[in-house]
Amino acid sequence: MSLTDSPAPSTASTGRKLSTAKAMVEGIALEMERDEDVFVLGEDVGAYGGIFSSTTGLLDRFGPHRVMDTPISETAFIGTAIGAAVEGMRPIVELMFVDFFGVCMDQIYNHMAKIHFESGGNVKVPMVLMTAVGGGYSDGAQHSQCLWGTFAHLPGMKVVVPSNPADAKGLMISAIRDDNPVVYMFHKGIMGLPWMAKNRRAVGPVPEGDYEVPIGKASIARPGTDVTIVTLSLSVHHALDVAEKLAVEGIDCEVIDLRSLVPLDTETVLESVGRTGRLLVVDEDYLSFGLSGEIVARVAEVDPGLLRAPACRVAVPDVPIPYARCLEYAVLPTTDRITEAVLGLMER
């Protein structure tokens, strides 16, 4: 079963709702039941259930031989997962914070991402590297980044970023079944955790059973006619809030949830911009050399005449994420910054 732009019919009939964290776990559990080669490893993924509840309950269901807590050595356990994948298993390995990529990037990029290429296509690396991203809760510069642009920039890995519970489950199933290494990045703010800021969309309808959300296909989270907002992850929620607010003022925003950076669904972006004539890219990653510039470049390269006004970007300026709450929210792509950008586009 494939889930694209709307929930499956069974969701509407049952009214079943899950948090994003529970939806992720359900996707993992279904694949572990289906395929005994699927297993989970990482720091605090066992008894603790993942510090962002990404593996809660899996140890009780599948035991310590398939849900393994590891020492604090990212290079070691990611390397272990790569070796297992090369030998035909399907590991899911968690890098607790994406900010820690620096201590294990050799394993990720020089091994996980390149083995298939360097083997002439003879060796597959079917594994999922899942990791928490994002700020907004005063955890400092080394625990609050997104960095999906960094991973998307390096060839050899697919990169997916869900924004809601239904997509989180479907993208997880797709990632586990994929024969390529997939980096699965989840924002802490969409997980529906009680100790995070309340997010009304972090709990939502999730179809029962297994289904796949196709990797590389964006979703139109809200149709509109006046301006296209291209974004992903938690910023989808902010963009939808802004769209609802501005609709009262007669401004109709279309919100595109990319869901996947590699592959990137350029076609959906172009089709939307072709209808609205205005483009705003909202990105919680850094402004320079990243996703926001890539989206604008792809539109400009195909047909700059699509734009009635210059494209606009709302992203994190090129500074470390501050610890102080007021400074942190000054750099994040908040609803206030998105609203100001939309209004500016409409005036041009």
Coordinates of C-alpha atoms in Angstrom, one line a residue:
M1 CA 0.0 0.0 0.0
S2 CA 1.3 3.5 -0.8
L3 CA 0.3 6.7 1.0
T4 CA 0.9 10.0 -0.9
D5 CA -1.0 13.2 -0.3
S6 CA -3.8 12.1 2.0
P7 CA -4.5 9.5 4.8
A8 CA -5.7 6.1 3.8
P9 CA -9.5 5.5 4.0
S10 CA -9.1 3.3 7.1
T11 CA -7.9 6.3 9.1
A12 CA -11.0 8.3 8.6
S13 CA -13.2 5.3 9.5
T14 CA -11.4 4.3 12.7
G15 CA -10.4 7.8 13.9
R16 CA -7.2 6.3 15.3
K17 CA -4.6 8.9 16.2
L18 CA -1.0 8.5 17.3
S19 CA 1.8 10.8 18.2
T20 CA 4.7 10.9 15.7
A21 CA 6.9 9.0 18.1
K22 CA 4.4 6.2 18.4
A23 CA 3.8 6.1 14.7
M24 CA 7.6 5.7 14.1
V25 CA 7.7 2.9 16.6
E26 CA 4.8 1.2 15.0
G27 CA 6.5 1.3 11.6
I28 CA 9.7 -0.2 13.0
A29 CA 7.8 -2.9 14.9
L30 CA 5.8 -4.0 11.8
E31 CA 9.0 -4.4 9.8
M32 CA 10.7 -6.3 12.6
E33 CA 7.8 -8.7 12.7
R34 CA 7.8 -9.1 8.9
D35 CA 11.6 -9.5 8.5
E36 CA 13.9 -11.1 11.1
D37 CA 16.9 -9.3 9.5
V38 CA 15.6 -6.0 10.8
F39 CA 17.1 -5.0 14.1
V40 CA 17.8 -1.8 16.1
L41 CA 21.0 -0.5 17.8
G42 CA 22.2 2.7 19.3
E43 CA 22.6 4.6 22.6
D44 CA 19.6 4.2 25.0
V45 CA 17.4 2.5 22.3
G46 CA 16.6 -0.4 24.7
A47 CA 15.2 0.0 28.2
Y48 CA 15.1 3.8 27.9
G49 CA 13.2 3.5 24.6
G50 CA 15.2 6.3 22.9
I51 CA 15.5 9.7 24.5
F52 CA 12.9 11.0 22.1
S53 CA 10.7 7.9 22.4
S54 CA 11.8 6.6 18.9
T55 CA 12.1 3.0 20.1
T56 CA 9.8 2.8 23.1
G57 CA 8.5 -0.7 23.8
L58 CA 10.6 -2.5 21.2
L59 CA 13.0 -4.1 23.7
D60 CA 10.0 -5.7 25.5
R61 CA 8.6 -7.1 22.2
F62 CA 11.7 -8.2 20.4
G63 CA 14.3 -8.8 23.1
P64 CA 17.9 -7.7 23.6
H65 CA 19.2 -9.7 20.6
R66 CA 17.3 -7.4 18.2
V67 CA 17.2 -4.2 20.2
M68 CA 20.7 -3.4 21.4
D69 CA 22.0 -0.7 23.6
T70 CA 25.5 0.2 22.6
P71 CA 28.5 2.0 24.3
I72 CA 28.9 5.7 23.6
S73 CA 31.0 5.2 20.5
E74 CA 29.1 6.4 17.4
T75 CA 31.9 5.3 15.1
A76 CA 31.7 1.8 16.5
F77 CA 28.0 1.2 16.4
I78 CA 27.4 2.9 13.1
G79 CA 30.3 0.9 11.7
T80 CA 28.7 -2.2 13.1
A81 CA 25.4 -1.4 11.4
I82 CA 27.2 -0.9 8.1
G83 CA 28.9 -4.2 8.4
A84 CA 25.6 -5.9 9.2
A85 CA 23.9 -4.3 6.2
V86 CA 26.7 -5.3 3.8
E87 CA 26.2 -8.9 5.0
G88 CA 22.5 -8.8 4.2
M89 CA 20.8 -7.6 7.4
R90 CA 18.7 -4.5 7.6
P91 CA 19.8 -2.5 10.7
I92 CA 18.2 0.6 12.0
V93 CA 20.9 2.6 13.9
E94 CA 20.2 5.7 15.9
L95 CA 22.6 8.7 16.1
M96 CA 21.1 10.3 19.2
F97 CA 21.6 13.9 18.0
V98 CA 22.5 14.8 14.4
D99 CA 25.0 17.3 15.9
F100 CA 27.2 14.3 16.8
F101 CA 27.8 13.4 13.1
G102 CA 31.3 14.9 13.4
V103 CA 32.6 11.9 15.4
C104 CA 31.3 9.3 13.0
M105 CA 31.2 11.0 9.6
D106 CA 34.0 8.8 8.2
Q107 CA 31.7 5.8 8.7
I108 CA 28.7 7.5 7.3
Y109 CA 30.1 9.1 4.2
N110 CA 33.2 7.2 3.4
H111 CA 31.6 3.8 4.0
M112 CA 27.8 3.7 4.3
A113 CA 27.3 6.1 1.4
K114 CA 30.1 4.9 -0.9
I115 CA 30.3 1.1 -0.6
H116 CA 27.7 0.5 -3.2
F117 CA 29.4 2.8 -5.7
E118 CA 32.9 1.6 -5.0
S119 CA 31.8 -2.0 -5.4
G120 CA 30.6 -1.3 -8.8
G121 CA 27.0 -1.8 -7.6
N122 CA 27.7 -5.3 -6.4
V123 CA 27.3 -4.6 -2.7
K124 CA 24.2 -3.1 -1.2
V125 CA 24.0 -1.3 2.1
P126 CA 20.3 -1.5 3.2
M127 CA 20.2 0.4 6.5
V128 CA 18.5 3.2 8.2
L129 CA 20.4 5.9 10.1
M130 CA 17.8 7.7 12.1
T131 CA 18.6 10.9 14.1
A132 CA 17.0 13.7 16.0
V133 CA 17.2 17.2 14.7
G134 CA 16.1 20.7 15.5
G135 CA 16.0 23.4 18.1
G136 CA 13.5 25.4 20.1
Y137 CA 14.1 24.1 23.6
S138 CA 17.3 25.8 24.8
D139 CA 19.6 22.9 24.4
G140 CA 22.5 24.8 23.0
A141 CA 24.5 25.0 19.8
Q142 CA 25.7 21.4 19.8
H143 CA 22.2 19.8 20.3
S144 CA 19.9 22.0 18.2
Q145 CA 20.9 21.9 14.6
C146 CA 19.1 20.3 11.6
L147 CA 22.0 19.8 9.2
W148 CA 19.8 17.9 6.6
G149 CA 21.4 20.1 4.0
T150 CA 24.8 18.6 4.9
F151 CA 23.7 15.1 4.4
A152 CA 21.7 15.9 1.2
H153 CA 24.8 17.5 -0.2
L154 CA 26.8 14.2 0.0
P155 CA 25.8 11.7 -2.7
G156 CA 25.1 8.0 -1.9
M157 CA 22.4 8.4 0.8
K158 CA 18.7 9.0 0.6
V159 CA 17.5 11.6 3.1
V160 CA 13.9 11.7 4.4
V161 CA 12.3 14.1 6.9
P162 CA 8.7 13.5 8.0
S163 CA 6.5 16.2 9.4
N164 CA 3.5 14.3 10.8
P165 CA 2.6 10.9 12.3
A166 CA 1.2 9.2 9.1
D167 CA 4.2 10.2 7.1
A168 CA 6.6 9.2 9.9
K169 CA 5.3 5.7 9.9
G170 CA 5.1 5.3 6.1
L171 CA 8.5 6.8 5.5
M172 CA 10.1 4.6 8.1
I173 CA 8.7 1.5 6.4
S174 CA 9.9 2.7 3.0
A175 CA 13.3 3.5 4.5
I176 CA 13.7 0.0 6.0
R177 CA 12.7 -1.7 2.8
D178 CA 14.9 0.4 0.6
D179 CA 18.2 -1.3 -0.5
N180 CA 20.0 2.0 -0.2
P181 CA 21.3 3.7 3.0
V182 CA 18.6 6.1 4.2
V183 CA 19.1 8.9 6.6
Y184 CA 15.8 9.4 8.5
M185 CA 15.7 12.7 10.3
F186 CA 13.0 13.5 12.9
H187 CA 12.5 16.9 14.5
K188 CA 12.0 16.7 18.3
G189 CA 9.2 19.3 18.0
I190 CA 7.0 17.0 16.0
M191 CA 7.3 13.9 18.1
G192 CA 4.4 14.7 20.5
L193 CA 6.5 14.4 23.6
P194 CA 4.9 15.7 26.8
W195 CA 8.0 17.7 27.9
M196 CA 8.3 19.6 24.5
A197 CA 6.3 22.6 23.5
K198 CA 2.7 21.5 22.7
N199 CA 2.2 21.0 19.0
R200 CA -1.4 20.2 18.0
R201 CA -0.3 18.5 14.8
A202 CA 2.2 16.1 16.5
V203 CA -0.7 13.7 17.1
G204 CA -2.8 12.8 14.1
P205 CA -4.5 10.1 12.1
V206 CA -2.3 7.1 11.2
P207 CA -3.5 4.2 9.0
E208 CA -3.4 0.8 10.5
G209 CA -1.2 -2.0 9.0
D210 CA 1.8 -1.5 6.8
Y211 CA 1.9 1.1 4.1
E212 CA 4.7 3.0 2.3
V213 CA 5.1 6.8 1.8
P214 CA 7.2 7.0 -1.4
I215 CA 10.6 8.4 -0.9
G216 CA 11.1 11.3 -3.3
K217 CA 7.5 12.5 -3.5
A218 CA 6.5 15.8 -1.8
S219 CA 3.0 16.4 -0.4
I220 CA 0.8 19.4 -0.8
A221 CA -0.1 20.0 2.8
R222 CA -2.4 22.9 2.0
P223 CA -3.4 24.0 -1.5
G224 CA -3.4 27.7 -2.3
T225 CA -3.2 30.2 -5.1
D226 CA -1.2 33.3 -4.0
V227 CA 2.2 32.1 -2.8
T228 CA 4.0 28.8 -2.6
I229 CA 5.7 28.0 0.8
V230 CA 8.2 25.1 0.3
T231 CA 9.3 23.6 3.6
L232 CA 9.7 20.5 5.7
S233 CA 9.6 19.0 9.2
L234 CA 8.5 21.3 12.0
S235 CA 8.4 24.3 9.7
V236 CA 5.5 22.7 7.9
H237 CA 3.5 23.2 11.1
H238 CA 4.5 26.8 11.3
A239 CA 3.7 27.4 7.6
L240 CA 0.2 25.9 8.1
D241 CA -0.4 28.1 11.1
V242 CA 0.6 31.2 9.0
A243 CA -1.5 30.1 6.1
E244 CA -4.6 29.7 8.3
K245 CA -4.0 33.2 9.8
L246 CA -3.4 34.9 6.5
A247 CA -6.4 33.2 4.9
V248 CA -8.6 35.5 7.0
E249 CA -6.8 38.5 5.4
G250 CA -7.5 37.1 1.9
I251 CA -4.0 35.6 1.2
D252 CA -4.1 32.0 0.0
C253 CA -0.9 30.2 0.8
E254 CA 0.0 26.8 -0.7
V255 CA 2.3 24.8 1.6
I256 CA 4.5 22.0 0.2
D257 CA 5.9 19.5 2.6
L258 CA 9.0 18.1 0.8
R259 CA 9.2 15.0 3.0
S260 CA 12.3 13.9 1.2
L261 CA 15.5 15.8 0.3
V262 CA 17.2 13.0 -1.6
P263 CA 15.5 12.4 -4.0
L264 CA 14.0 15.9 -4.2
D265 CA 10.6 16.4 -5.8
T266 CA 11.4 19.3 -8.0
E267 CA 8.4 18.7 -10.2
T268 CA 5.9 19.4 -7.5
V269 CA 7.6 22.6 -6.5
L270 CA 7.7 23.9 -10.1
E271 CA 4.1 23.0 -10.7
S272 CA 3.1 25.0 -7.6
V273 CA 5.2 28.0 -8.4
G274 CA 3.9 28.0 -11.9
R275 CA 0.4 28.5 -10.5
T276 CA 1.2 31.0 -7.7
G277 CA 4.1 32.9 -9.2
R278 CA 5.6 33.5 -5.7
L279 CA 8.1 31.3 -3.8
L280 CA 9.0 31.3 -0.2
V281 CA 11.4 28.6 1.1
V282 CA 11.3 28.0 4.9
D283 CA 14.2 26.0 6.3
E284 CA 15.4 25.4 9.9
D285 CA 18.9 24.6 8.5
Y286 CA 21.5 27.3 7.9
L287 CA 20.9 29.9 5.2
S288 CA 24.0 29.6 3.2
F289 CA 24.9 26.7 0.9
G290 CA 21.9 24.7 1.8
L291 CA 18.4 23.5 1.0
S292 CA 16.8 27.0 0.6
G293 CA 19.3 28.0 -2.0
E294 CA 18.9 24.7 -3.8
I295 CA 15.2 25.1 -4.2
V296 CA 15.5 28.6 -5.5
A297 CA 18.2 27.6 -7.9
R298 CA 16.1 24.7 -9.4
V299 CA 13.2 27.1 -10.1
A300 CA 15.6 29.7 -11.6
E301 CA 17.4 27.1 -13.8
V302 CA 14.2 25.6 -15.2
D303 CA 12.1 28.8 -15.8
P304 CA 12.9 32.0 -13.9
G305 CA 9.8 33.5 -15.7
L306 CA 7.6 31.5 -13.3
L307 CA 8.2 34.1 -10.6
R308 CA 6.3 37.3 -10.4
A309 CA 8.5 38.5 -7.6
P310 CA 12.0 37.5 -6.4
A311 CA 12.1 34.3 -4.4
C312 CA 12.4 34.7 -0.6
R313 CA 14.0 32.6 2.0
V314 CA 13.5 32.2 5.8
A315 CA 16.2 30.1 7.4
V316 CA 18.7 30.1 10.3
P317 CA 21.3 32.8 9.8
D318 CA 24.9 31.6 9.6
V319 CA 25.5 31.5 13.4
P320 CA 25.5 28.7 16.0
I321 CA 22.1 28.2 17.6
P322 CA 22.0 30.3 20.8
Y323 CA 21.2 28.9 24.2
A324 CA 19.2 31.9 25.5
R325 CA 15.6 31.4 24.6
C326 CA 15.0 34.9 23.2
L327 CA 18.1 34.6 21.0
E328 CA 17.2 31.1 19.9
Y329 CA 13.8 32.1 18.7
A330 CA 15.3 35.2 17.0
V331 CA 17.2 32.9 14.6
L332 CA 14.7 30.0 14.1
P333 CA 12.1 30.2 11.3
T334 CA 9.2 31.2 13.5
T335 CA 5.6 32.0 12.5
D336 CA 6.4 35.7 12.8
R337 CA 9.3 35.6 10.4
I338 CA 7.3 33.5 7.9
T339 CA 4.3 35.9 8.1
E340 CA 6.5 38.9 7.5
A341 CA 8.1 37.1 4.5
V342 CA 4.7 36.2 2.9
L343 CA 3.4 39.7 3.4
G344 CA 6.6 41.1 1.8
L345 CA 6.1 38.8 -1.2
M346 CA 2.5 39.9 -1.7
E347 CA 3.5 43.5 -1.8
R348 CA 6.0 43.0 -4.7

